[in-house]
mmCIF file of C-alpha atoms in Angstrom:
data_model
loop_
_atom_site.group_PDB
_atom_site.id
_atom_site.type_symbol
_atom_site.label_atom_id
_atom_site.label_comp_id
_atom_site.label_asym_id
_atom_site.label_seq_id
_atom_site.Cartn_x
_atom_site.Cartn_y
_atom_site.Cartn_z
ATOM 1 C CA UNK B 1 -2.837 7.735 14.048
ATOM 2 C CA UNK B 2 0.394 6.850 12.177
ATOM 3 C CA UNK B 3 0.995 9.966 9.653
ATOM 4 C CA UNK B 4 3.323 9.776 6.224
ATOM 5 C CA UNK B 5 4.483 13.123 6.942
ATOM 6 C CA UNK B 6 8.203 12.529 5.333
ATOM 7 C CA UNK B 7 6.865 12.809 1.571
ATOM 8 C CA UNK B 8 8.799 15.621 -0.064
ATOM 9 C CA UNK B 9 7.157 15.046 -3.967
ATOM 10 C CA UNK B 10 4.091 14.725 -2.480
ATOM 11 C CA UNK B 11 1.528 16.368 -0.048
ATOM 12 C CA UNK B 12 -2.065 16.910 0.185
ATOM 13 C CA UNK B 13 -2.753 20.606 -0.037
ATOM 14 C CA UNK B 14 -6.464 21.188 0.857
ATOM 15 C CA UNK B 15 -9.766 19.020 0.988
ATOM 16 C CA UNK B 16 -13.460 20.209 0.437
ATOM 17 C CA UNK B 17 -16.594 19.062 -1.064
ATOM 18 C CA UNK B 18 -16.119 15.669 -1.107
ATOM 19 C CA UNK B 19 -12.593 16.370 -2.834
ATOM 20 C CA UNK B 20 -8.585 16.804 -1.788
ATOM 21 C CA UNK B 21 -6.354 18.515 -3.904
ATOM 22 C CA UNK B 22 -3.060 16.907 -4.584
ATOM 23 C CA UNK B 23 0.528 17.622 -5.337
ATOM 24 C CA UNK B 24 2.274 14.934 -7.468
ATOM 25 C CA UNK B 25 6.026 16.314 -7.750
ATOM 26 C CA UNK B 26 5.271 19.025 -10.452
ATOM 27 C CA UNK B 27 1.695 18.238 -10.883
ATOM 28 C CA UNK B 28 -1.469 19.148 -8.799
ATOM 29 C CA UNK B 29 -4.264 16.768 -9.043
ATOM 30 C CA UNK B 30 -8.014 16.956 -7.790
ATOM 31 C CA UNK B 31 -9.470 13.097 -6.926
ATOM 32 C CA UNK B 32 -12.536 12.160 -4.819
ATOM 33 C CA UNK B 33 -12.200 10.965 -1.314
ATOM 34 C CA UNK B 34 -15.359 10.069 0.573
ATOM 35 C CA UNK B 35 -14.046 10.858 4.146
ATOM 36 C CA UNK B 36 -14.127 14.669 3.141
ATOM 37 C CA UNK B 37 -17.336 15.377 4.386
ATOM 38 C CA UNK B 38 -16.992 18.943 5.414
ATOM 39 C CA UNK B 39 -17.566 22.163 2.524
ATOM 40 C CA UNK B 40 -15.159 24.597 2.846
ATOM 41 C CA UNK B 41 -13.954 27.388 1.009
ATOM 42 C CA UNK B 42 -11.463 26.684 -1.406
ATOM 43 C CA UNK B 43 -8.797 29.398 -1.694
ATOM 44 C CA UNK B 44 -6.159 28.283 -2.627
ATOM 45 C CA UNK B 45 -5.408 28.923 -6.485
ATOM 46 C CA UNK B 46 -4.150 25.627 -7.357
ATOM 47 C CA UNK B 47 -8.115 24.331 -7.276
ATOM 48 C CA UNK B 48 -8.024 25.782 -10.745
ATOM 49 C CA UNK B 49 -4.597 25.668 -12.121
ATOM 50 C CA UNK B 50 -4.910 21.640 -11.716
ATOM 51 C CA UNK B 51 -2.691 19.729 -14.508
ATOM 52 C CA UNK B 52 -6.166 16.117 -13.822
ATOM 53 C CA UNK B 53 -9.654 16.460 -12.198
ATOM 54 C CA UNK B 54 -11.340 12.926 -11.897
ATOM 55 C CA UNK B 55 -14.847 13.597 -11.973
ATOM 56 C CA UNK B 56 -17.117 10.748 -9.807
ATOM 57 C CA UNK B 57 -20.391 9.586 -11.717
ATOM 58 C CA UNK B 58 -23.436 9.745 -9.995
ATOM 59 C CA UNK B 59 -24.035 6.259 -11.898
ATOM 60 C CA UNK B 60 -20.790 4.897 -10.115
ATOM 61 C CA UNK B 61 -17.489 4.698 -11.515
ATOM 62 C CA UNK B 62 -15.858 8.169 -12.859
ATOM 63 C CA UNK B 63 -13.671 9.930 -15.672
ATOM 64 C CA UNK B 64 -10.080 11.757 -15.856
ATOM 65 C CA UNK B 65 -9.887 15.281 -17.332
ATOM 66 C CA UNK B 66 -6.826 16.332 -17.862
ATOM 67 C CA UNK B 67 -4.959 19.792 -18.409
ATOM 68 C CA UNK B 68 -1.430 19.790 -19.551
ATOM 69 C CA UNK B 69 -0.553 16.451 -17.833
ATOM 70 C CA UNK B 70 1.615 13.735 -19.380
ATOM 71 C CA UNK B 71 0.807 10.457 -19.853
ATOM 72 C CA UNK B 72 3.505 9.112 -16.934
ATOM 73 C CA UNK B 73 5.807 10.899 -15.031
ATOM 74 C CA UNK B 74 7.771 9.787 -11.822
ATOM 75 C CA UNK B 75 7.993 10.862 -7.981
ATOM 76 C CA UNK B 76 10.549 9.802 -5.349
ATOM 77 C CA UNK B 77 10.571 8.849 -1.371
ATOM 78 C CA UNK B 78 13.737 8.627 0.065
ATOM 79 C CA UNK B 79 15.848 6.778 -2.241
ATOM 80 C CA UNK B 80 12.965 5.340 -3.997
ATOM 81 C CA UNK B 81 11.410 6.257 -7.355
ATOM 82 C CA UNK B 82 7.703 5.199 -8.285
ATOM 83 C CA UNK B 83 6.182 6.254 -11.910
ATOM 84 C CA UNK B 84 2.896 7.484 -11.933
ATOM 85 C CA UNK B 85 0.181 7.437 -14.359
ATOM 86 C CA UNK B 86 -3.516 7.728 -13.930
ATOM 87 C CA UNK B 87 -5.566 5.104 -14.527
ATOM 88 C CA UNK B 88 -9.409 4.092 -13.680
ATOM 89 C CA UNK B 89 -10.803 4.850 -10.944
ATOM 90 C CA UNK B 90 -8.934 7.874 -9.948
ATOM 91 C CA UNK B 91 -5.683 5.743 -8.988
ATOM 92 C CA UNK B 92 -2.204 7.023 -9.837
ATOM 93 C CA UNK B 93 -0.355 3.963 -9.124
ATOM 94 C CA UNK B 94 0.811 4.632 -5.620
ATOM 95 C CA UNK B 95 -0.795 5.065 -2.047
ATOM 96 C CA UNK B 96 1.649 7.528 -0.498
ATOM 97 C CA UNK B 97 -0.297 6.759 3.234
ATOM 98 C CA UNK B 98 1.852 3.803 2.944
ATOM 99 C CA UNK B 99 4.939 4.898 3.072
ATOM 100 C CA UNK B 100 4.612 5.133 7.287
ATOM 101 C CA UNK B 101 4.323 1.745 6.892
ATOM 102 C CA UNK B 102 7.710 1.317 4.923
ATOM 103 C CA UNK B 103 9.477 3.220 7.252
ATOM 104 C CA UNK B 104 8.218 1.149 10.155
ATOM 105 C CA UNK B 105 8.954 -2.329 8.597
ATOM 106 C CA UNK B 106 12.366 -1.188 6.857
ATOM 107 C CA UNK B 107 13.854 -0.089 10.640
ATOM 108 C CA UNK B 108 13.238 -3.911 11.530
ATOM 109 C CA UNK B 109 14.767 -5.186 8.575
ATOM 110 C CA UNK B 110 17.521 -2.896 8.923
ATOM 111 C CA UNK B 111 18.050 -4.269 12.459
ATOM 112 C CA UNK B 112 17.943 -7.840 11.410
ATOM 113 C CA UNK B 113 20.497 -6.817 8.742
ATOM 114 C CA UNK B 114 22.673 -5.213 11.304
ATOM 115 C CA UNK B 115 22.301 -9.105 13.680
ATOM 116 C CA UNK B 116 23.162 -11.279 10.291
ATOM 117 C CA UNK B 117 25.888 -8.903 9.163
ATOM 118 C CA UNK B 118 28.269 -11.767 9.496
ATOM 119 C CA UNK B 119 27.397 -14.447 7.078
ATOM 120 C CA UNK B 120 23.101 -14.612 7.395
ATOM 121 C CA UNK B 121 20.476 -14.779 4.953
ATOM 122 C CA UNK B 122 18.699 -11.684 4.666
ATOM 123 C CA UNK B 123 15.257 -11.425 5.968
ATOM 124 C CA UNK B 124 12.687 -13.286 3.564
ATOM 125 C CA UNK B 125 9.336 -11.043 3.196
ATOM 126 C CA UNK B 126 6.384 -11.869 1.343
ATOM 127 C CA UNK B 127 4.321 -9.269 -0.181
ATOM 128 C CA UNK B 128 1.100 -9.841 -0.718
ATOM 129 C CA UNK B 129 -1.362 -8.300 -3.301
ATOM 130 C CA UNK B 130 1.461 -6.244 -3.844
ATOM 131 C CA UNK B 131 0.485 -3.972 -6.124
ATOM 132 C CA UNK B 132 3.171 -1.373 -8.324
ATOM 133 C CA UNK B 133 5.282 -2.619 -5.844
ATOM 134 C CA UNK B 134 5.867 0.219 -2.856
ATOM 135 C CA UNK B 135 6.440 -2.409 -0.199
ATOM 136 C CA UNK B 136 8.190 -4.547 -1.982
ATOM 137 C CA UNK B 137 10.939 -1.834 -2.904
ATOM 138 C CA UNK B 138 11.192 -0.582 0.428
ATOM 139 C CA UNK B 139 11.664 -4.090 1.491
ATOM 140 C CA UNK B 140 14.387 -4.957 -0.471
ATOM 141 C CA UNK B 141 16.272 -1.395 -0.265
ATOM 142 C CA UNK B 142 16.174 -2.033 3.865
ATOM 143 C CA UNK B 143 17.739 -5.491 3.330
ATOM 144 C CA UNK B 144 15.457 -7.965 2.887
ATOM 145 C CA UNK B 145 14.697 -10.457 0.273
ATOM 146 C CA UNK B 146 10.878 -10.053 -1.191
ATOM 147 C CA UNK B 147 8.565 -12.637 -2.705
ATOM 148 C CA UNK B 148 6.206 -10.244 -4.767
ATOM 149 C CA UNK B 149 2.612 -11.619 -5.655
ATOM 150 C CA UNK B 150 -0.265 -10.023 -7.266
ATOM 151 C CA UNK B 151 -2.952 -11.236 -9.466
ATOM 152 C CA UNK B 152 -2.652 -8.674 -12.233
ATOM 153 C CA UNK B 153 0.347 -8.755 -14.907
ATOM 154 C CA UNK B 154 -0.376 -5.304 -15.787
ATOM 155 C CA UNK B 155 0.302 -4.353 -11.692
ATOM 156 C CA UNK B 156 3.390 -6.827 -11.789
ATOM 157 C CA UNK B 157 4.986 -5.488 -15.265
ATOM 158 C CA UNK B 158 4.274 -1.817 -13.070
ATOM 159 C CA UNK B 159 6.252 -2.709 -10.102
ATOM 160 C CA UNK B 160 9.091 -3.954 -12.187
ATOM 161 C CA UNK B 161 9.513 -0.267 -13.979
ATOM 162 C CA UNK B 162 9.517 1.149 -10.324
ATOM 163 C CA UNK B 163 12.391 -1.117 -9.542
ATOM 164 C CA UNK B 164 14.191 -0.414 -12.037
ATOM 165 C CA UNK B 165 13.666 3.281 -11.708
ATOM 166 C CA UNK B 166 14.986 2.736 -8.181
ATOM 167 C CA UNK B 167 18.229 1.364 -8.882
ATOM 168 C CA UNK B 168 16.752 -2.183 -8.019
ATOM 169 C CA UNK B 169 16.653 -4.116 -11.197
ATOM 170 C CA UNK B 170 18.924 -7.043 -9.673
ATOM 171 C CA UNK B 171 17.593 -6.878 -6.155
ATOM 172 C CA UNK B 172 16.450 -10.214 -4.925
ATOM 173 C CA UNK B 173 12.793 -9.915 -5.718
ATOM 174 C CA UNK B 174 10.697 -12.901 -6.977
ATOM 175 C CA UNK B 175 8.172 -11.092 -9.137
ATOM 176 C CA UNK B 176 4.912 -13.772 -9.338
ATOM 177 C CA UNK B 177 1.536 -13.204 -11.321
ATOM 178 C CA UNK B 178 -0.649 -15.082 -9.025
ATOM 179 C CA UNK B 179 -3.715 -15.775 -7.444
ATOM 180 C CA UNK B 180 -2.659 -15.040 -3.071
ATOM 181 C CA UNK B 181 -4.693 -17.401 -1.644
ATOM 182 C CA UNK B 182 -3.505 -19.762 -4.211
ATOM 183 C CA UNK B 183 0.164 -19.334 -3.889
ATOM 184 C CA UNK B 184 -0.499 -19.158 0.008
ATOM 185 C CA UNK B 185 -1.975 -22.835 -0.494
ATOM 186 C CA UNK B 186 0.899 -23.695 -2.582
ATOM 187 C CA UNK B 187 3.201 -22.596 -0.101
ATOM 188 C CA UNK B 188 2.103 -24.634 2.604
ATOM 189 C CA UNK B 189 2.445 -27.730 0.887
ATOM 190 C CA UNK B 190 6.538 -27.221 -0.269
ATOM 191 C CA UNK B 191 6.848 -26.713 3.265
ATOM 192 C CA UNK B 192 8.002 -22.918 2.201
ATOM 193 C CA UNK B 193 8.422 -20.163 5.213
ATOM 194 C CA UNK B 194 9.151 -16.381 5.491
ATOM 195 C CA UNK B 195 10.133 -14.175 8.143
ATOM 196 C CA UNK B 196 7.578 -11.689 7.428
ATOM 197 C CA UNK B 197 4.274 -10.569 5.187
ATOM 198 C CA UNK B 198 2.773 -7.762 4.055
ATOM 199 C CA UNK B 199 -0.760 -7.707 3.013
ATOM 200 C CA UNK B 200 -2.799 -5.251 1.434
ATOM 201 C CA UNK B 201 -5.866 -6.793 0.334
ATOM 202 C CA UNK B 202 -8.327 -5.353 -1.889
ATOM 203 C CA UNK B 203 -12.608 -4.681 -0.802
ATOM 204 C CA UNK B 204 -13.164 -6.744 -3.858
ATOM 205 C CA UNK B 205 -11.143 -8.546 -6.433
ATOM 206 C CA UNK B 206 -11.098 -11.192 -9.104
ATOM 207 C CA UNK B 207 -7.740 -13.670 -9.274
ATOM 208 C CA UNK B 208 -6.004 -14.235 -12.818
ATOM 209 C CA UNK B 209 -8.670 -17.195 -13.406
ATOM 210 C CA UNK B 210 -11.592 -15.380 -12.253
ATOM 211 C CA UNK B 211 -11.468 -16.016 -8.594
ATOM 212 C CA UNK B 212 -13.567 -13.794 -6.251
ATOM 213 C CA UNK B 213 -12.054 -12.397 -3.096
ATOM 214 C CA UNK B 214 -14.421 -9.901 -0.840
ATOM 215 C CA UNK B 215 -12.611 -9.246 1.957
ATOM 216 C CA UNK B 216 -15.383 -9.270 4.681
ATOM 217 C CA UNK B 217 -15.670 -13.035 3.681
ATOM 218 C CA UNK B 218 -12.572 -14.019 2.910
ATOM 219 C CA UNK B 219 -9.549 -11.791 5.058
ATOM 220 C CA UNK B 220 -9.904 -13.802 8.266
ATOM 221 C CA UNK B 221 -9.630 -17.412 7.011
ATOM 222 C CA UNK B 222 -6.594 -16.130 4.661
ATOM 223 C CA UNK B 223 -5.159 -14.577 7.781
ATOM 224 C CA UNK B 224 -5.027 -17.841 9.432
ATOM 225 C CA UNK B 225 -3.711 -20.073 6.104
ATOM 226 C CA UNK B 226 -0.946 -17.114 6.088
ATOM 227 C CA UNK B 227 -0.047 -17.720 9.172
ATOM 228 C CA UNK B 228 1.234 -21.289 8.601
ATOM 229 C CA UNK B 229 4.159 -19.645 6.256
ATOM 230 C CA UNK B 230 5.342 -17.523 9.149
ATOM 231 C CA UNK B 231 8.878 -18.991 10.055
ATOM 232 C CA UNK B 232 9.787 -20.346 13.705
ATOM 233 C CA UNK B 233 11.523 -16.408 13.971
ATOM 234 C CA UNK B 234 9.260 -14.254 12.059
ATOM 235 C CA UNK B 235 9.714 -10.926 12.629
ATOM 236 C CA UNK B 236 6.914 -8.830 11.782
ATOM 237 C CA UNK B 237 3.091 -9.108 10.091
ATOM 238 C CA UNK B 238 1.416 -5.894 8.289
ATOM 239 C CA UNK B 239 -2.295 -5.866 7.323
ATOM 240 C CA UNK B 240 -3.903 -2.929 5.207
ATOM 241 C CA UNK B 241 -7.536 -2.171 5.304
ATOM 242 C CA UNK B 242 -9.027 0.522 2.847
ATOM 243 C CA UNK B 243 -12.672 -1.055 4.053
ATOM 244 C CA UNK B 244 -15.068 0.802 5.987
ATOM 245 C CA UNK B 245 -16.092 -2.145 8.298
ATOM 246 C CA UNK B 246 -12.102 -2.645 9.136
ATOM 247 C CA UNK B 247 -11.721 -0.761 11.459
ATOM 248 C CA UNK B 248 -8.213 -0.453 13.648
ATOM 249 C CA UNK B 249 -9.671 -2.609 16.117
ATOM 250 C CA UNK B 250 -10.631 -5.469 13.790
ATOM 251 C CA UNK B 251 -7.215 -5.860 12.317
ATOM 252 C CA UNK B 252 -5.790 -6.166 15.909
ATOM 253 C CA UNK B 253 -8.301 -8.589 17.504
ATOM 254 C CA UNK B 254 -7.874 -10.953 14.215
ATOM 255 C CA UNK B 255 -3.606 -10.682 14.570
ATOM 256 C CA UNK B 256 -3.553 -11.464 18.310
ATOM 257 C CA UNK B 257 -6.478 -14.242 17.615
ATOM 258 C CA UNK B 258 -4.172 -15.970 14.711
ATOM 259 C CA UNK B 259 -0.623 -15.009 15.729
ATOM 260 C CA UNK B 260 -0.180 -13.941 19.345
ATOM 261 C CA UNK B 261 -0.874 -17.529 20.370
ATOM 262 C CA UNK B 262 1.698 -19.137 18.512
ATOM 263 C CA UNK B 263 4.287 -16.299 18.070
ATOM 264 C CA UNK B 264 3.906 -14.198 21.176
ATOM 265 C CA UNK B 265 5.348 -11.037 20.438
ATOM 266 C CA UNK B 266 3.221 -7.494 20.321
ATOM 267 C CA UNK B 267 0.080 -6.233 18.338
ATOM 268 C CA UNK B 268 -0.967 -2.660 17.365
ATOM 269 C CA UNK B 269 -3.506 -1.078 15.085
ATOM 270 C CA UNK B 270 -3.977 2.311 13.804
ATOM 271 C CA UNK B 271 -5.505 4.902 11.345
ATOM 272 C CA UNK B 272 -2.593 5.853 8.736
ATOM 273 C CA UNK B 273 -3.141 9.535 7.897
ATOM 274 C CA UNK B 274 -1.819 11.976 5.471
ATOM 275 C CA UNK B 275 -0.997 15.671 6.867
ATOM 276 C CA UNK B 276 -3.183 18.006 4.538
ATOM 277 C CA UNK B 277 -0.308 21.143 4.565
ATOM 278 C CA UNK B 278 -2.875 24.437 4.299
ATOM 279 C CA UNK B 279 -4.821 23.253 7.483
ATOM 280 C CA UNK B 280 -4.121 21.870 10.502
ATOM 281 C CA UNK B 281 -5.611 18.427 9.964
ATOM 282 C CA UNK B 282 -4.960 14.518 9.142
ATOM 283 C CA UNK B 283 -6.609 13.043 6.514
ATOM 284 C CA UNK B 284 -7.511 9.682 7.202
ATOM 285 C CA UNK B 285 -6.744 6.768 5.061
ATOM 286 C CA UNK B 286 -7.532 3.527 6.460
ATOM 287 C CA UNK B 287 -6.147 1.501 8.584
ATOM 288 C CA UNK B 288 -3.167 -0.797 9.557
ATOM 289 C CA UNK B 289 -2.428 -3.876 12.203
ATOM 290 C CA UNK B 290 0.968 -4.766 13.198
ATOM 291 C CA UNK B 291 2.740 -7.727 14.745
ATOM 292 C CA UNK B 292 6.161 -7.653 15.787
ATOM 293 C CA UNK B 293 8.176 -10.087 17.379
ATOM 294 C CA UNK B 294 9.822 -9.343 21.242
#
């Protein structure tokens, strides 16, 4: 399992009944999280001296309460600032898991940096259903030059106010409102390449015109469309699942189906975790494949 365990403003404290209890900088949160199966006793004192509870209906779908929590306040990793805000369905804005995945991809684009020191483009990267923007940032802070796309303006509008909160307001970042398979499609057709992509697709998800992506249907045939904007020396491919059915293996056995054969290089896949800090366990939360170049 690959573990964010760097995360100073952030840690999970404790899990039980079907719930983790969260530290967000200053302010402890309590969301659901269905892998915490287990019932255990909860003594530690920040249970009740949470600042937001977000209470799961049995009808689906759930509600924030809150207790002396603002309406956005702002967290950092590394030399990275993300604001936060809670929003439906018990999000925050950020998926700290991820950030074991920014430190992997930012070490190769700090390397290919390091080889084009001496008059090279930097490393194009393109981000897909990108979210506030976490990859993208740690993208472009490593050295590389992002192409960020999601469907939602709100999401898009988000990621900008995390760049500039990050010192990154003049980075070289493309910020597009856009359907991905769409712009993928697009792509192909201006003959448009990029040395690597990150992907993070949603279960389920409608595109700005009302498109319907479900992943089970839809991830492997985008996989291969993707594919034809890799460049001749792409460097490295990153898939996120949050999906039950996706498991480690699946992401691997689609990358070396759809890239190994024309790229070579090396596949792995992996649980990302987060360390929960009063026990000694990993809190699973998902799963990532990765394809790097020899």
């Amino acid at each position: 399992m690959w573990i964010a365990d760097a995360w100073k403003d952030y840690e999970v404290i404790d899990t039980s009944g079907g719930e983790k209890l969260e530290r967000w900088g200053e302010y402890i949160l309590v969301r659901p999280d269905p892998q915490v199966l287990w019932d255990t006793p909860r003594t530690d004192r920040r249970w009740k001296q949470k600042n937001g509870h977000y209470h799961r209906s049995s009808k689906g779908g759930g509600e924030w309460e809150f207790f002396r929590l603002p309406q956005e306040w702002s967290i950092q990793y590394r030399e990275l600032t993300f604001h936060l805000k809670p929003f439906s369905f018990k999000h925050t804005g950020l998926f700290p898991e991820q950030a074991v995945n920014w430190d992997w991809f930012s070490s190769i684009i700090k390397k290919c940096a390091n080889e084009k020191a001496k008059g090279g483009q930097p490393l194009k990267v393109l981000n897909l259903f990108a979210y506030t923007g976490g990859a993208t940032l740690a993208a472009v802070k490593a050295g590389a030059a992002v192409t960020h796309v999601d469907a939602s303006k709100g999401m898009v509008a988000w990621a900008k106010e995390n760049a500039a909160a990050s010192g990154l307001s003049d980075a070289p970042i493309r910020w597009l409102v856009d359907d991905c398979v769409k712009f993928v499609e697009r792509e192909i057709r201006r003959g448009n390449t990029y040395d690597a992509i990150i992907m993070d697709p949603p279960s389920y998800g409608r595109g700005p015109k009302g498109e319907i992506w479900k992943i089970e249907e839809s991830i492997f045939p985008f996989l291969r469309l993707t594919a034809q904007i890799l460049s001749k020396d792409a460097r490295f491919f990153l898939i996120n699942s949050y999906t039950t059915g996706l498991q480690p293996a699946v992401l691997s056995y689609m990358l070396q189906t759809v890239i190994t054969p024309q790229f070579g290089g090396h596949v792995e896949a992996g649980e990302i975790g987060l360390p929960v800090s009063s026990k000694s366990l990993i809190l699973p939360c998902g799963a990532s494949g990765r394809w790097t170049a020899k």
